[in-house]
mmCIF file of C-alpha atoms in Angstrom:
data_model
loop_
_atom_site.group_PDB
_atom_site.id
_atom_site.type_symbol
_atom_site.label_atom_id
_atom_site.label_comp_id
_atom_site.label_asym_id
_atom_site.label_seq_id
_atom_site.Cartn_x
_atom_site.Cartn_y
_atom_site.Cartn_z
ATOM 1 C CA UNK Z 242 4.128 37.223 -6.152
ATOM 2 C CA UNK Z 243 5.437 33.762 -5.895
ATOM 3 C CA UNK Z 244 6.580 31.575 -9.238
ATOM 4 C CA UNK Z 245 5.563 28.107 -10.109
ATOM 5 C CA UNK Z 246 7.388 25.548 -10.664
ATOM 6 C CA UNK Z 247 6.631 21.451 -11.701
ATOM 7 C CA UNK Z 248 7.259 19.151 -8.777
ATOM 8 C CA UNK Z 249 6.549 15.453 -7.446
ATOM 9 C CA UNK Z 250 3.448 15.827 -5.132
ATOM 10 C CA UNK Z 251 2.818 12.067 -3.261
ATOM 11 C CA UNK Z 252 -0.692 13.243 -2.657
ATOM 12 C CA UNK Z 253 -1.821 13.730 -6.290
ATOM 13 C CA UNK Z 254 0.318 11.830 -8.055
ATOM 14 C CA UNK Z 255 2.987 12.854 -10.505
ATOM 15 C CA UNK Z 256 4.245 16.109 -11.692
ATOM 16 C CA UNK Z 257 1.654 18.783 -10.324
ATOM 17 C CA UNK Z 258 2.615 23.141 -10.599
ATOM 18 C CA UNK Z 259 3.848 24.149 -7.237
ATOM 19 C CA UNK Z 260 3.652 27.543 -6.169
ATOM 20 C CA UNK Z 261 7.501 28.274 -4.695
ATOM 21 C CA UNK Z 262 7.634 29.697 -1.120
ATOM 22 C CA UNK Z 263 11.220 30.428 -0.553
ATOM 23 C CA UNK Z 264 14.307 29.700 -2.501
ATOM 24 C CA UNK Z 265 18.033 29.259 -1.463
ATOM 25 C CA UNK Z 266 20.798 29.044 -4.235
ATOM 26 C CA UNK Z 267 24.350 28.207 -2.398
ATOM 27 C CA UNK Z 268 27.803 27.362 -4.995
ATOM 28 C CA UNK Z 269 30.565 25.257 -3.754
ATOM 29 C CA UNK Z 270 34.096 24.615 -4.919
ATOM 30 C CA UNK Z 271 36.821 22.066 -3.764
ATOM 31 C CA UNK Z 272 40.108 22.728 -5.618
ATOM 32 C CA UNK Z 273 39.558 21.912 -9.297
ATOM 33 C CA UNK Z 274 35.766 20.999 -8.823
ATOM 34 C CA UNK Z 275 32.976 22.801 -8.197
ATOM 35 C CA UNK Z 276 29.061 22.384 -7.737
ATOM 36 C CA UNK Z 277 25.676 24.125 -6.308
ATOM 37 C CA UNK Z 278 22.461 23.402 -4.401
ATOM 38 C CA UNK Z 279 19.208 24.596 -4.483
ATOM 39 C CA UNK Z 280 16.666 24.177 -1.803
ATOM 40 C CA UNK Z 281 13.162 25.423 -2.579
ATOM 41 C CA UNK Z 282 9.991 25.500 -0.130
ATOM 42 C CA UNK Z 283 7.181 24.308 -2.524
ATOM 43 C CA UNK Z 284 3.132 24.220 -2.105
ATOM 44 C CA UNK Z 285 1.298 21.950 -4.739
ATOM 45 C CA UNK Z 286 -1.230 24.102 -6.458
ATOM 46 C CA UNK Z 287 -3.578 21.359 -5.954
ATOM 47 C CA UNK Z 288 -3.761 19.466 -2.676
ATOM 48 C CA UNK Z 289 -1.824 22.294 -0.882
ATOM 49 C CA UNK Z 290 0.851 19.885 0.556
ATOM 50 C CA UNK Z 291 4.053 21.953 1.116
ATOM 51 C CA UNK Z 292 7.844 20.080 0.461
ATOM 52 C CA UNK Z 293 11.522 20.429 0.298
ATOM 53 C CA UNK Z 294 13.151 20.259 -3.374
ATOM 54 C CA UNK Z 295 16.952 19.694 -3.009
ATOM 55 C CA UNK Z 296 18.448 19.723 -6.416
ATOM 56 C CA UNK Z 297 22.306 19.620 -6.585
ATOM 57 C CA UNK Z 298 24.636 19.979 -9.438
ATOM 58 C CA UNK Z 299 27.732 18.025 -9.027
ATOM 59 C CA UNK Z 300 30.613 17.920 -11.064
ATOM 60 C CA UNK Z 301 30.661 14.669 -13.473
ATOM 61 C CA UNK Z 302 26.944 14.117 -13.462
ATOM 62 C CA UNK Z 303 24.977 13.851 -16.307
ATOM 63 C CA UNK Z 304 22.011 15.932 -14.657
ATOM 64 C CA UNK Z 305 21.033 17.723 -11.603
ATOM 65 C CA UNK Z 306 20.561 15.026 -8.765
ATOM 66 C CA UNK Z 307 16.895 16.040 -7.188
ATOM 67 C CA UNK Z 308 15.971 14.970 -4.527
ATOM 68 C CA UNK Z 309 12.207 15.884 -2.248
ATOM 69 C CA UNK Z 310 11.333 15.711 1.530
ATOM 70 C CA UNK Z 311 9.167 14.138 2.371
ATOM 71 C CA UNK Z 312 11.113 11.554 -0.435
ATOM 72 C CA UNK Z 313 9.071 10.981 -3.621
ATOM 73 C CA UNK Z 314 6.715 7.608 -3.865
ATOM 74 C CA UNK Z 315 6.430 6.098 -7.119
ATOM 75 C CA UNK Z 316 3.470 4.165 -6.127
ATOM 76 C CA UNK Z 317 0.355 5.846 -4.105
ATOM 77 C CA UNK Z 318 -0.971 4.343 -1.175
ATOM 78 C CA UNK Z 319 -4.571 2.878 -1.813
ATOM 79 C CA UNK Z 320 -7.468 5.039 -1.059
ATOM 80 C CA UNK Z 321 -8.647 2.643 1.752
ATOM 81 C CA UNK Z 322 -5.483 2.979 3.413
ATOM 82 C CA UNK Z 323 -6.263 5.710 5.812
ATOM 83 C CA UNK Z 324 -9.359 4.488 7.543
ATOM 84 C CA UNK Z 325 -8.269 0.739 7.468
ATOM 85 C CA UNK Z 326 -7.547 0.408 11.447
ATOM 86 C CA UNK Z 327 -11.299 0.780 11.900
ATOM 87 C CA UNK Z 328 -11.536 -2.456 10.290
ATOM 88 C CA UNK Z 329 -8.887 -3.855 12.613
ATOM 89 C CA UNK Z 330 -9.793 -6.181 15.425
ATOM 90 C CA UNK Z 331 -7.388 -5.082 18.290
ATOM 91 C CA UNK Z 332 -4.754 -7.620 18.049
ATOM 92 C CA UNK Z 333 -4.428 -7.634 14.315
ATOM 93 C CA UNK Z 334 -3.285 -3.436 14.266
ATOM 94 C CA UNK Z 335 0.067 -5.253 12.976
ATOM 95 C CA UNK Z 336 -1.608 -4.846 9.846
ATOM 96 C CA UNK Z 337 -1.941 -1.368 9.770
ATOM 97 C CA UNK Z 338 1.976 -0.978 11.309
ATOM 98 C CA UNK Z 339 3.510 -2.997 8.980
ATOM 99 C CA UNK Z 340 2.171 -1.384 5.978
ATOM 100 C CA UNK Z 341 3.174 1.755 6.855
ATOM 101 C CA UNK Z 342 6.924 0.227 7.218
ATOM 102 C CA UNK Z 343 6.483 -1.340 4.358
ATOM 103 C CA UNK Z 344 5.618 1.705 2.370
ATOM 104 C CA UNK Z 345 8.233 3.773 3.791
ATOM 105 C CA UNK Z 346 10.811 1.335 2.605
ATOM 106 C CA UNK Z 347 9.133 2.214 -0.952
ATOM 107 C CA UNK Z 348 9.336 5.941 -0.690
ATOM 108 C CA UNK Z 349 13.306 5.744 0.402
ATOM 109 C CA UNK Z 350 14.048 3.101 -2.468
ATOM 110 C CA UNK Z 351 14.571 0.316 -0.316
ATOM 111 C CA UNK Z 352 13.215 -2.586 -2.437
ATOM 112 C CA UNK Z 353 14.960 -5.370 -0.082
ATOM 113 C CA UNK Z 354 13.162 -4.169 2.813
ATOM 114 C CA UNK Z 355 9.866 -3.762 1.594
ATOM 115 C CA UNK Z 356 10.122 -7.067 0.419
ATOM 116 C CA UNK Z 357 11.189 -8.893 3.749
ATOM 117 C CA UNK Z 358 8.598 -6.358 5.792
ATOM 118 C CA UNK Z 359 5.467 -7.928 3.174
ATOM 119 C CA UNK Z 360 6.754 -11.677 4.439
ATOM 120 C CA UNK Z 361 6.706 -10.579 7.888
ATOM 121 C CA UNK Z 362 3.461 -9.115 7.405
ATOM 122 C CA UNK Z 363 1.439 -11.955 5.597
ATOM 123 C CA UNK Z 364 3.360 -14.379 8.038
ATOM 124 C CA UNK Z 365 1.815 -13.091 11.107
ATOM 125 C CA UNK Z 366 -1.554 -12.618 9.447
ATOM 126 C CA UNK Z 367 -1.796 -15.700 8.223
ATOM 127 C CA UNK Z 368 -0.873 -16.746 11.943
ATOM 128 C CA UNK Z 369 -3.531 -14.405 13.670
ATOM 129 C CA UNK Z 370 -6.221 -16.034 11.395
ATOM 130 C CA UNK Z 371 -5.234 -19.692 11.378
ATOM 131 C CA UNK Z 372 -3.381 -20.231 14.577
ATOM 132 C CA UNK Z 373 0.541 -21.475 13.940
ATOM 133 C CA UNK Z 374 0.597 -24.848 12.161
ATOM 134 C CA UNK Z 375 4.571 -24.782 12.639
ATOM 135 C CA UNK Z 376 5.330 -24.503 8.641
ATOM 136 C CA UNK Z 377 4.706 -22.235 5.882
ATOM 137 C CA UNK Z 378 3.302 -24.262 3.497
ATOM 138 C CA UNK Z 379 0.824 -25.315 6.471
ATOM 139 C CA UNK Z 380 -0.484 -22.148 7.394
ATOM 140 C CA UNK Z 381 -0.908 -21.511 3.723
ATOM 141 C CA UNK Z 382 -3.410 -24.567 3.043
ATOM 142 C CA UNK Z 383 -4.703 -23.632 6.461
ATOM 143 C CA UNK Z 384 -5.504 -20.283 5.327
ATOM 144 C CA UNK Z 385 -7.237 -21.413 2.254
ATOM 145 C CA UNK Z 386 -8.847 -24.123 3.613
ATOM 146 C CA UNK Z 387 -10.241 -21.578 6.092
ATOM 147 C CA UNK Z 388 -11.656 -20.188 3.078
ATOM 148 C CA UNK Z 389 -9.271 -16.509 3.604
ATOM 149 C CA UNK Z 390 -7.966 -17.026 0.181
ATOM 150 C CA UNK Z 391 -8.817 -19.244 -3.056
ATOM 151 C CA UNK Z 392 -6.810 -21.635 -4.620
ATOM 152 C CA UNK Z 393 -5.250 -18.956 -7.413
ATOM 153 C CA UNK Z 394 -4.748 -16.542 -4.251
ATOM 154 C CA UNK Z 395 -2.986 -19.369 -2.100
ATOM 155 C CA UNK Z 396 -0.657 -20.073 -5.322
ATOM 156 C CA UNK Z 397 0.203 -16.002 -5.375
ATOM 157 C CA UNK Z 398 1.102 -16.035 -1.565
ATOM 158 C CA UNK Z 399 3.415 -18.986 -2.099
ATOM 159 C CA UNK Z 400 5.408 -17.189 -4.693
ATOM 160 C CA UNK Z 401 5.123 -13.742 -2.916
ATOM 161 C CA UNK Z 402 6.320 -15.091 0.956
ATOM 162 C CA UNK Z 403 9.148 -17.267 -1.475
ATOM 163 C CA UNK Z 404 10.391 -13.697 -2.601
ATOM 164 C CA UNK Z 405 10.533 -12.999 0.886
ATOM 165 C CA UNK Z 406 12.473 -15.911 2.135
ATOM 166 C CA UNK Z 407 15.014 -15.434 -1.356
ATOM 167 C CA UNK Z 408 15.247 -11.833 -0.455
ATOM 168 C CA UNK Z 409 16.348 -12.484 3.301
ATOM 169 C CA UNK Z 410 18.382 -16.248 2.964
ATOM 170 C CA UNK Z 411 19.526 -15.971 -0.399
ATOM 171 C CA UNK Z 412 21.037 -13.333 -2.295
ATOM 172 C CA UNK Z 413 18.040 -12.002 -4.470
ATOM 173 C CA UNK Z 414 17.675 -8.115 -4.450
ATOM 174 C CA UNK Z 415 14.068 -7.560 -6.110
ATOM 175 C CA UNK Z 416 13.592 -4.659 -8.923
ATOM 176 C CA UNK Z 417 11.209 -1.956 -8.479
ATOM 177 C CA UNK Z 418 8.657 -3.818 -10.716
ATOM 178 C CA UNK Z 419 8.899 -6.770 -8.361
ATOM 179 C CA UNK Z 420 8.775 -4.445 -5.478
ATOM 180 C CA UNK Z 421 5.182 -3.339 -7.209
ATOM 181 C CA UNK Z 422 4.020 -6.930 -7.725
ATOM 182 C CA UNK Z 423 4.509 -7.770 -4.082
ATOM 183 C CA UNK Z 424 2.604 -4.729 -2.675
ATOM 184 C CA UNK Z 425 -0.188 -5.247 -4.840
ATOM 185 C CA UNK Z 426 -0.727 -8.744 -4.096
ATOM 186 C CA UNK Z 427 -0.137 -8.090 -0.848
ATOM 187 C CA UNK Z 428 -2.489 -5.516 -0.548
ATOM 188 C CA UNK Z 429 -4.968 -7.945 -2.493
ATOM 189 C CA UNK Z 430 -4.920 -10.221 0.166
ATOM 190 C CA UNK Z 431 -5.342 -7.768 2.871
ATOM 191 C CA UNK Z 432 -8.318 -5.900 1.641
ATOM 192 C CA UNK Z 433 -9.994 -9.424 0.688
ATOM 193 C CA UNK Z 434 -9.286 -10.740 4.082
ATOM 194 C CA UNK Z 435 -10.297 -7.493 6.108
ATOM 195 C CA UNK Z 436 -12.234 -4.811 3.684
ATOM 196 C CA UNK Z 437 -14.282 -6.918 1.888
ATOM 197 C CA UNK Z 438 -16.041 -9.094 4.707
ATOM 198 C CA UNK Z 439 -16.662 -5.851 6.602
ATOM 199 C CA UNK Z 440 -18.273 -3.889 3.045
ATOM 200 C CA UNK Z 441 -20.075 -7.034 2.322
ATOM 201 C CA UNK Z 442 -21.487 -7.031 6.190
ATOM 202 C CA UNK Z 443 -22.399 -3.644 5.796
ATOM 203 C CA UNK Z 444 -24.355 -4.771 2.680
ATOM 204 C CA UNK Z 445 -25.980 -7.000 4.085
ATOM 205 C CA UNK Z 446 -27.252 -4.759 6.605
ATOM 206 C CA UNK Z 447 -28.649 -2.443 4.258
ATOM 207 C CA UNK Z 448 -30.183 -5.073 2.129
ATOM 208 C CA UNK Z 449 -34.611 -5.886 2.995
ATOM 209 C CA UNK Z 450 -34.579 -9.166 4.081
ATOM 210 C CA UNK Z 451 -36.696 -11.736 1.026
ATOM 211 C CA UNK Z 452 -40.830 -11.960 1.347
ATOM 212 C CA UNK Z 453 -41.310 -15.706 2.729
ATOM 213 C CA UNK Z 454 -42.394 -17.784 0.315
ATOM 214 C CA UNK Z 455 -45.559 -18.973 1.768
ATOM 215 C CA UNK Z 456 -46.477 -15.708 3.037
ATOM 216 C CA UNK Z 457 -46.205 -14.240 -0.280
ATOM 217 C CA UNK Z 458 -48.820 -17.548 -1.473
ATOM 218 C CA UNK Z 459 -51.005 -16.624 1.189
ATOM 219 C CA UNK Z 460 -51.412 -12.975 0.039
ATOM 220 C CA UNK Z 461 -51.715 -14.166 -3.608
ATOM 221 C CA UNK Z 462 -54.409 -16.455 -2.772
ATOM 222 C CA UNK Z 463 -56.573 -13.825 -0.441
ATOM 223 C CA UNK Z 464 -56.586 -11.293 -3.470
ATOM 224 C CA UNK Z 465 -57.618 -13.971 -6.173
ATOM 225 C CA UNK Z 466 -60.685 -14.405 -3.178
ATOM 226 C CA UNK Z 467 -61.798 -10.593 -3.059
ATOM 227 C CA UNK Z 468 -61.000 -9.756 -6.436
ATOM 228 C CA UNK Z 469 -64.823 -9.616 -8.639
#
């Protein structure tokens, strides 16, 4: 019978029980120093994902150094995420490709990246909507006056693709917590410019069209007629 164990599971989202598959226990030593590692095969109790735990114990640390593969995320992907290239038109499935990249970068702790793949990515969308007015700042007020974004949203994407330019020109390395407040914005933008027109479409749709006005006179008047 297999123990259980508390790991990271991406899937569900913080510490879940893991049932452990298979465990490997290996000691090293180098002269005066010496360490171990443990590599465990683990199966979240819950969404039945299975991982690699990789926790080593070297000499001078404060703790065990642990370490997961797939690598832990400390932010979940949005729920919309895996069904969002249906709302694609063809030549926008950049979308869809840099988000993944940029959430990669995320999961392996690469805040610089993920910041320099969300300019690239609202760059070229603001592009593929508005056409290339040759300058930020022009495709920005192009892409509000296009009516993409409001005013409060265009102000946000200024400050968002500025992190971006600081983070690749200058030498600005954002912190986790900026990392955060770029990918939500970011992902703001992108289910306001492609999730919401297609859910609001698809209300429409489902919505019975209004009674003309006249019509509805008409009727109102033919009843007062036949009433007693």
């Amino acid at each position: 019978m297999s123990s259980t164990t508390k790991a990271h599971c991406n899937t569900c989202g913080g510490l879940r029980n893991h049932d452990v598959l298979h465990l490997e226990n290996s000691k090293w030593e180098d002269g005066e120093y010496s360490g171990s590692d443990q590599y465990e095969t683990l199966k979240c109790c819950g969404c039945e994902n299975i991982k690699l735990r990789h926790t080593a114990d070297y000499p001078g640390a404060d703790e065990p150094i642990v370490n997961y593969f797939p690598a832990s995320i400390f932010r979940r992907v949005p729920e919309w995420f895996d069904l969002f290239w249906l709302d694609l038109p063809p030549r926008e499935k950049f979308v869809e490709q840099l988000l993944k990249e940029i959430y990669v970068a995320l999961q392996h702790n690469l805040p610089s990246l993920a910041a320099m793949g969300v300019r690239s990515l609202l760059e070229k969308l603001m592009i593929s909507k508005t056409g290339d007015q040759g300058t930020f700042i022009k495709n920005i007020v192009e892409f509000e006056r296009l009516g993409y974004v409001s005013r409060i949203q265009r102000e946000r994407l200024e400050a968002i693709l500025e992190a971006g330019h600081a983070t690749i020109h200058r030498t600005f390395r954002p912190s986790k917590e900026d990392v955060i407040t770029l990918v939500d914005l970011t992902e703001h933008i992108v289910e306001t410019v492609y999730l919401h027109e297609a859910k609001v479409d698809a209300l429409k749709k489902r919505v019975p069209p209004r009674t003309p006005k006249k019509t509805a006179t008409k009727l109102s008047k033919g009843a007062a007629k036949v009433a007693p």
